[in-house]
PDB file of C-alpha atoms in Angstrom:
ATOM      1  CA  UNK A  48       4.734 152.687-115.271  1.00 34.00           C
ATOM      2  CA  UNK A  49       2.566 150.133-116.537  1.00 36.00           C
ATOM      3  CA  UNK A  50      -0.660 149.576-114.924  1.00 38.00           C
ATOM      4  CA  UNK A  51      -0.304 146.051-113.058  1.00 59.00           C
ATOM      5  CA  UNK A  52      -3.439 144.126-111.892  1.00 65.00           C
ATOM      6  CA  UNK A  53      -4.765 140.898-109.828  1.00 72.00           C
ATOM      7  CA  UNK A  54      -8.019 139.087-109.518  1.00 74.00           C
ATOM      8  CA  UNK A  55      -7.740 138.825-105.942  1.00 78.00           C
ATOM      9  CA  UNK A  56      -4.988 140.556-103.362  1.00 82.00           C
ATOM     10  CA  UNK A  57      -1.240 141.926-104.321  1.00 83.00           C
ATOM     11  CA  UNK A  58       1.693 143.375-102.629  1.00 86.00           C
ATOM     12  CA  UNK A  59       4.944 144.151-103.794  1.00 86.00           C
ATOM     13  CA  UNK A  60       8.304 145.241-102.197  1.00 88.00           C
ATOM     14  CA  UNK A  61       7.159 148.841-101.107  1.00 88.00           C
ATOM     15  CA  UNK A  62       4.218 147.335 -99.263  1.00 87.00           C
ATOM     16  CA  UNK A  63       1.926 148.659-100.889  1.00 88.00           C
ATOM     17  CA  UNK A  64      -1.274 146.857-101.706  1.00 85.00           C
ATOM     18  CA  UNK A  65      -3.545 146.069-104.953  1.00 84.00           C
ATOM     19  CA  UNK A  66      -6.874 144.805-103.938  1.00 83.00           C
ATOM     20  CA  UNK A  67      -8.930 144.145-107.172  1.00 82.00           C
ATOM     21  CA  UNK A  68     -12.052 145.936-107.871  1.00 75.00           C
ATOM     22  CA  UNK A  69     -15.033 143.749-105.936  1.00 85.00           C
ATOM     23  CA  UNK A  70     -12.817 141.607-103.598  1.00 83.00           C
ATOM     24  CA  UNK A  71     -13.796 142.504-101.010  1.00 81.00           C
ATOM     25  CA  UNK A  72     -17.589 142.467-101.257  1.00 83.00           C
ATOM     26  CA  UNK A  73     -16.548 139.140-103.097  1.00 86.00           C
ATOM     27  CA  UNK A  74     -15.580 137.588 -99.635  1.00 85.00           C
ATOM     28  CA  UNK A  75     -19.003 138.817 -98.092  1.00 87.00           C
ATOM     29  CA  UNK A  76     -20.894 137.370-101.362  1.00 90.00           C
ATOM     30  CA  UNK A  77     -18.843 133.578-100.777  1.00 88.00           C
ATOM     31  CA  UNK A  78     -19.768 134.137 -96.604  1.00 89.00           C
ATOM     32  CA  UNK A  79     -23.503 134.837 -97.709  1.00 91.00           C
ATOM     33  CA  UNK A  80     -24.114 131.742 -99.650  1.00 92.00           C
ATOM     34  CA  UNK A  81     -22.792 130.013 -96.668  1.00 92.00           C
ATOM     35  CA  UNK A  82     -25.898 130.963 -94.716  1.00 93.00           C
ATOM     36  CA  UNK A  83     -26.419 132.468 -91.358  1.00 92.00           C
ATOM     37  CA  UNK A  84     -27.134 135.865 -89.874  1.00 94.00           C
ATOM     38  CA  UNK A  85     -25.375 139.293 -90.559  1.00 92.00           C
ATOM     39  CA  UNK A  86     -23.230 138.861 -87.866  1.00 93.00           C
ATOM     40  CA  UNK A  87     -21.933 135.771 -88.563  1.00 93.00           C
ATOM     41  CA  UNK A  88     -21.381 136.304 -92.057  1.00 91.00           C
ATOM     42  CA  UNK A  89     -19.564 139.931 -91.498  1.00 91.00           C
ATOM     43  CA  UNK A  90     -17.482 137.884 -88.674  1.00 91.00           C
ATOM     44  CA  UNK A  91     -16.340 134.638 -90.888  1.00 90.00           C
ATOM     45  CA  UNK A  92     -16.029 137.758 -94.184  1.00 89.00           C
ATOM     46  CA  UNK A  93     -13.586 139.744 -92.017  1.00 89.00           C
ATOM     47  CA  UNK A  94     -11.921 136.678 -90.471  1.00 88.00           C
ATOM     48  CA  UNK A  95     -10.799 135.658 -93.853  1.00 87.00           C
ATOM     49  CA  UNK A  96     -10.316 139.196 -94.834  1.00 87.00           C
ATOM     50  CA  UNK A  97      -7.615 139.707 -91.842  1.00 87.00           C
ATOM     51  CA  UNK A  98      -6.158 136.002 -92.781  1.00 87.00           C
ATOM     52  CA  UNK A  99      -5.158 137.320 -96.008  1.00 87.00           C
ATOM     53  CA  UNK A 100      -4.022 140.624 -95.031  1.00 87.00           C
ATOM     54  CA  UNK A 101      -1.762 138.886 -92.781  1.00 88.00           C
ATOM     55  CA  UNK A 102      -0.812 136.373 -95.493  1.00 90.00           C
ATOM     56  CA  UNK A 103       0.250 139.559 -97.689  1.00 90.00           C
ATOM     57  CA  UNK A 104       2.390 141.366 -95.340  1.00 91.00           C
ATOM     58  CA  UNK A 105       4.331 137.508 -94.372  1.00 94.00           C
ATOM     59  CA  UNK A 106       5.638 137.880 -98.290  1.00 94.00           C
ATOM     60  CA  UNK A 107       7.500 141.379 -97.457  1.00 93.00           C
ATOM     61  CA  UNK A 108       8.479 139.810 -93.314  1.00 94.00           C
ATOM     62  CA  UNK A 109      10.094 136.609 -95.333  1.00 96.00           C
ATOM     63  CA  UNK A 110      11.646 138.710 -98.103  1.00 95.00           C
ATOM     64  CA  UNK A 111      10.380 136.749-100.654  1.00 95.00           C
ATOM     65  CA  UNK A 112      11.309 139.474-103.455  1.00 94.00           C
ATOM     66  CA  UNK A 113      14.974 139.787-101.992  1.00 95.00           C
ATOM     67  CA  UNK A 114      15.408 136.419-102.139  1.00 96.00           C
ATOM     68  CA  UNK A 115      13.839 136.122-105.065  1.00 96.00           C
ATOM     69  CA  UNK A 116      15.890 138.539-107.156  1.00 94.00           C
ATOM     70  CA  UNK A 117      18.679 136.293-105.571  1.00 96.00           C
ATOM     71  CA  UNK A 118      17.628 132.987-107.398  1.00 96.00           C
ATOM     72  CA  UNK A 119      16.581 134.886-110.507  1.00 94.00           C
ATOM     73  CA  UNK A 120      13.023 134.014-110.242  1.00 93.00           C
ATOM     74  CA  UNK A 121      11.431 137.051-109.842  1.00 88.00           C
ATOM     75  CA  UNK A 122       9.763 138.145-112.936  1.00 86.00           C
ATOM     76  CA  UNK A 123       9.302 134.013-113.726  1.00 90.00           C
ATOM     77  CA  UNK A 124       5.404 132.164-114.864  1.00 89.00           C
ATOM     78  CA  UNK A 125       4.268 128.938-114.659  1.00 88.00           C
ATOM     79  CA  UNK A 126       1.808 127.128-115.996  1.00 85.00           C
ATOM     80  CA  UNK A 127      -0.581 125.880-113.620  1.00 86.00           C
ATOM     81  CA  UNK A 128      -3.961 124.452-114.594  1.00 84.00           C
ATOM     82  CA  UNK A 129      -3.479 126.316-117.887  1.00 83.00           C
ATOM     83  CA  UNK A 130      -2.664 129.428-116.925  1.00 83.00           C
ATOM     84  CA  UNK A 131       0.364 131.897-116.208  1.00 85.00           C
ATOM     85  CA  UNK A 132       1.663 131.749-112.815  1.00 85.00           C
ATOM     86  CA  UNK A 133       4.115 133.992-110.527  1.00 87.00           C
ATOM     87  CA  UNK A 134       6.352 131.416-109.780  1.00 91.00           C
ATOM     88  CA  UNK A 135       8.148 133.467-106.606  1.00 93.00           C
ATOM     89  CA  UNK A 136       4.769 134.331-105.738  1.00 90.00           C
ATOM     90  CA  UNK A 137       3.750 130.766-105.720  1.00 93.00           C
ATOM     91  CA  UNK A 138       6.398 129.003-104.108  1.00 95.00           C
ATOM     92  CA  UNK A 139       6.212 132.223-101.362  1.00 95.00           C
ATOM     93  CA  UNK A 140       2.697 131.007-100.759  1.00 93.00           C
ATOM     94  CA  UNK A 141       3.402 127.500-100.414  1.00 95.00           C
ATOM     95  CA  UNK A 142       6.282 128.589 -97.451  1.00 96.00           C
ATOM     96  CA  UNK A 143       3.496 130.892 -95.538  1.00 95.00           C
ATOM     97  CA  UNK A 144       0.869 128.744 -95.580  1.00 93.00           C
ATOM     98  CA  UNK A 145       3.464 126.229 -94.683  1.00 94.00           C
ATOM     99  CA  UNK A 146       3.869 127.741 -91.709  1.00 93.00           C
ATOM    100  CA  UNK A 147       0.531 128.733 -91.011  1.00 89.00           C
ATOM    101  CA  UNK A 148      -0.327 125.460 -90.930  1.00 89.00           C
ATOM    102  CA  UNK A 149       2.903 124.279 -88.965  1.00 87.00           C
ATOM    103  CA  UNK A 150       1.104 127.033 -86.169  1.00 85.00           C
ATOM    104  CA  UNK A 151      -2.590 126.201 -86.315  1.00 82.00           C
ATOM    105  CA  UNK A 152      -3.024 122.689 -87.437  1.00 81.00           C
ATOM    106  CA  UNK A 153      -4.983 123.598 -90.166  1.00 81.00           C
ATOM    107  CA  UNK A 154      -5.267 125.521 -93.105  1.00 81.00           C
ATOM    108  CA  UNK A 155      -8.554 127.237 -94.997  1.00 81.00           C
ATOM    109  CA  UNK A 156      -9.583 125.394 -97.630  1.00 79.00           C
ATOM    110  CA  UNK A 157      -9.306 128.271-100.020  1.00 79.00           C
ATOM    111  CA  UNK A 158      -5.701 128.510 -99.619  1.00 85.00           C
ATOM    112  CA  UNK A 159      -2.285 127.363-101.375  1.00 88.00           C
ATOM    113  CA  UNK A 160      -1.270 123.892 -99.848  1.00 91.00           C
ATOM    114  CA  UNK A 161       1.551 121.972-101.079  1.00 93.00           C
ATOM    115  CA  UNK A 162      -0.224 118.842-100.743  1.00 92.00           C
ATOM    116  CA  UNK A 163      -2.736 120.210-103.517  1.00 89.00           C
ATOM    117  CA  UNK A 164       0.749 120.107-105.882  1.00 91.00           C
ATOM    118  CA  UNK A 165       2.059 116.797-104.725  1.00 92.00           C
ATOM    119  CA  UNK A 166       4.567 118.701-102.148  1.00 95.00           C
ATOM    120  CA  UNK A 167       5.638 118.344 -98.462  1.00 96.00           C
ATOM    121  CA  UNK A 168       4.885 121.309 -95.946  1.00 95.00           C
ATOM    122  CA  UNK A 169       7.670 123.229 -94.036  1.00 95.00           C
ATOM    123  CA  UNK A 170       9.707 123.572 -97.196  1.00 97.00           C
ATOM    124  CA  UNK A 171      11.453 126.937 -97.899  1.00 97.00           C
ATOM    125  CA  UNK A 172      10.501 129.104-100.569  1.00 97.00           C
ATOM    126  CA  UNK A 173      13.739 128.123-102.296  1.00 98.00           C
ATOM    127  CA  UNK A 174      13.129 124.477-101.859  1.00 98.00           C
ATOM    128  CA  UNK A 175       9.497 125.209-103.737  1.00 97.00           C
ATOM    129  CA  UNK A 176      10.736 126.991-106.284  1.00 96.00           C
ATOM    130  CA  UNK A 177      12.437 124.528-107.090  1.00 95.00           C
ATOM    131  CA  UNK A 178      10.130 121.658-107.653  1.00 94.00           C
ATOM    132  CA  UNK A 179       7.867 124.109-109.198  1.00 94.00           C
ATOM    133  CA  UNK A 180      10.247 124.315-112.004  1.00 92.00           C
ATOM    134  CA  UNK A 181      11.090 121.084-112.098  1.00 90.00           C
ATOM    135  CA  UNK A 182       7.467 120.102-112.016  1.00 88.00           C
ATOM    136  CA  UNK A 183       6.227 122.846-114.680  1.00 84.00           C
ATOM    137  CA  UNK A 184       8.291 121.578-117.421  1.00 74.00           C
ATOM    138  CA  UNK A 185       4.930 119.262-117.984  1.00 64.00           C
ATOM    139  CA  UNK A 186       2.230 121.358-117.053  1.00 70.00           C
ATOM    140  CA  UNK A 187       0.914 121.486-113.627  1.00 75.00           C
ATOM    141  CA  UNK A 188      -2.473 119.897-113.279  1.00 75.00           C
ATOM    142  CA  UNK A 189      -3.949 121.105-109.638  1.00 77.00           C
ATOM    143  CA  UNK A 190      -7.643 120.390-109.211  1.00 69.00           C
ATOM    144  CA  UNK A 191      -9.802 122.617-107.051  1.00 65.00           C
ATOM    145  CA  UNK A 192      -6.854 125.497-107.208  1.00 66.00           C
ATOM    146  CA  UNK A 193      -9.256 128.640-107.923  1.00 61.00           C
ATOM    147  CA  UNK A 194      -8.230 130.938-110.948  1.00 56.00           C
ATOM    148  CA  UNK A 195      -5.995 133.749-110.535  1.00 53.00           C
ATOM    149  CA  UNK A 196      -4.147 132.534-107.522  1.00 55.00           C
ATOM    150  CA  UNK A 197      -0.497 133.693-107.963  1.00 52.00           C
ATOM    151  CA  UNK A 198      -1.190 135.045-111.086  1.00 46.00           C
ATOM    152  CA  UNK A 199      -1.235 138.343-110.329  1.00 46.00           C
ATOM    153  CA  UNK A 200       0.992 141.821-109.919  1.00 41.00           C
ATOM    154  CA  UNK A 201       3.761 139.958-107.401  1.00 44.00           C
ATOM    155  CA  UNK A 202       6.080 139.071-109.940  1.00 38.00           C
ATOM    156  CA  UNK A 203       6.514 141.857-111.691  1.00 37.00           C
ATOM    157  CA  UNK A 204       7.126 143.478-108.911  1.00 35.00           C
ATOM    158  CA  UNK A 205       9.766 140.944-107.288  1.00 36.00           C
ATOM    159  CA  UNK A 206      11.940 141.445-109.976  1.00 35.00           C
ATOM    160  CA  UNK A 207      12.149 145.522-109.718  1.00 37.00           C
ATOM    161  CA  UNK A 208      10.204 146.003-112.976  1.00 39.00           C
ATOM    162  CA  UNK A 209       6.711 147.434-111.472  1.00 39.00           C
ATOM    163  CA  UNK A 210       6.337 150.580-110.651  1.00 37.00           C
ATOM    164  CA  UNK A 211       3.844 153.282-109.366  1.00 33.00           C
ATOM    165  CA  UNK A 212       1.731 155.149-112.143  1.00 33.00           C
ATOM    166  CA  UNK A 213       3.094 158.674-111.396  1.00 31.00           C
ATOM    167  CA  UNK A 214       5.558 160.586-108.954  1.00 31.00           C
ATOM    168  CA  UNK A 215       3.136 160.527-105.763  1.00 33.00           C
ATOM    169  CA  UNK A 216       3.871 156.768-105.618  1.00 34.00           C
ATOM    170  CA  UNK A 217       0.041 156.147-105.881  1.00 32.00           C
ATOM    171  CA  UNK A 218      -0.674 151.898-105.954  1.00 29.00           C
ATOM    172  CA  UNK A 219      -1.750 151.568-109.591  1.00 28.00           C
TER     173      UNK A 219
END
């Protein structure tokens, strides 16, 4: 199949994961600048490291692809702040972090928050996608929302068209 790719963090139905080249060492770089010793840096790196991870796997627990395919959203873009957008993948985030929040009173800054879009928390992912497309029609305009969020392998994937580059079922 056709290689997919993100700038950040992927999954797709099979659970498997696509981490893009630097991520990782991208979190450390952001937890650097942020000052303090090794320790603290490695702890707040992996912290956010393990929030995501967690984040990831909460798309495949909520099947957001089945239900997806189900509203025929799967392989859908946006625009937001001028760029192409996973729909599913975005309105999936806006339900988990939802949540997330709904459990810890808080969310990282560097998250999806459907406040940032004009939206109420505790929706479904249904009820976002939705107003996504109702709200896209005119461009979405989200300050502060970093680039490649939701832009990435997801909806391809949703929609049953990505697959593994050979037999051996290898990520791409």
């Amino acid at each position: 199949g056709e290689p997919r790719s993100t700038t950040t963090i992927a999954t797709d139905e099979r659970g498997r994961v696509l981490v893009a080249v630097g991520f990782w060492e991208g979190l450390r770089s952001e937890e650097r600048a942020k000052g303090g010793n090794v320790n603290e840096v490695e702890a707040r790196a992996l912290t956010k490291a393990a929030w995501i991870v967690c984040h990831e796997g909460l798309h495949l627990g909520m099947s957001h692809f089945a239900r997806a395919r189900a509203i025929g959203v799967g392989d859908k873009t946006i625009v937001v702040n001028g760029q192409p957008v996973s729909l599913a993948n975005l309105a999936g985030d806006m339900e988990i972090n939802s949540i997330i929040w709904a459990d810890h009173g808080e969310l990282p800054d560097w998250v999806i928050d459907p406040i940032s879009f004009g939206f109420n928390r505790g929706l479904t992912f249904e009820e976002y996608t939705r107003l996504l497309e109702k709200e896209a029609g005119s461009g979405l305009s989200v300050p502060g929302l970093s680039p490649g969020v939701g832009a990435g392998w997801w909806g391809a994937v949703a929609d049953g068209h990505g697959e593994p580059d050979d037999s051996t079922g290898d990520t791409p």
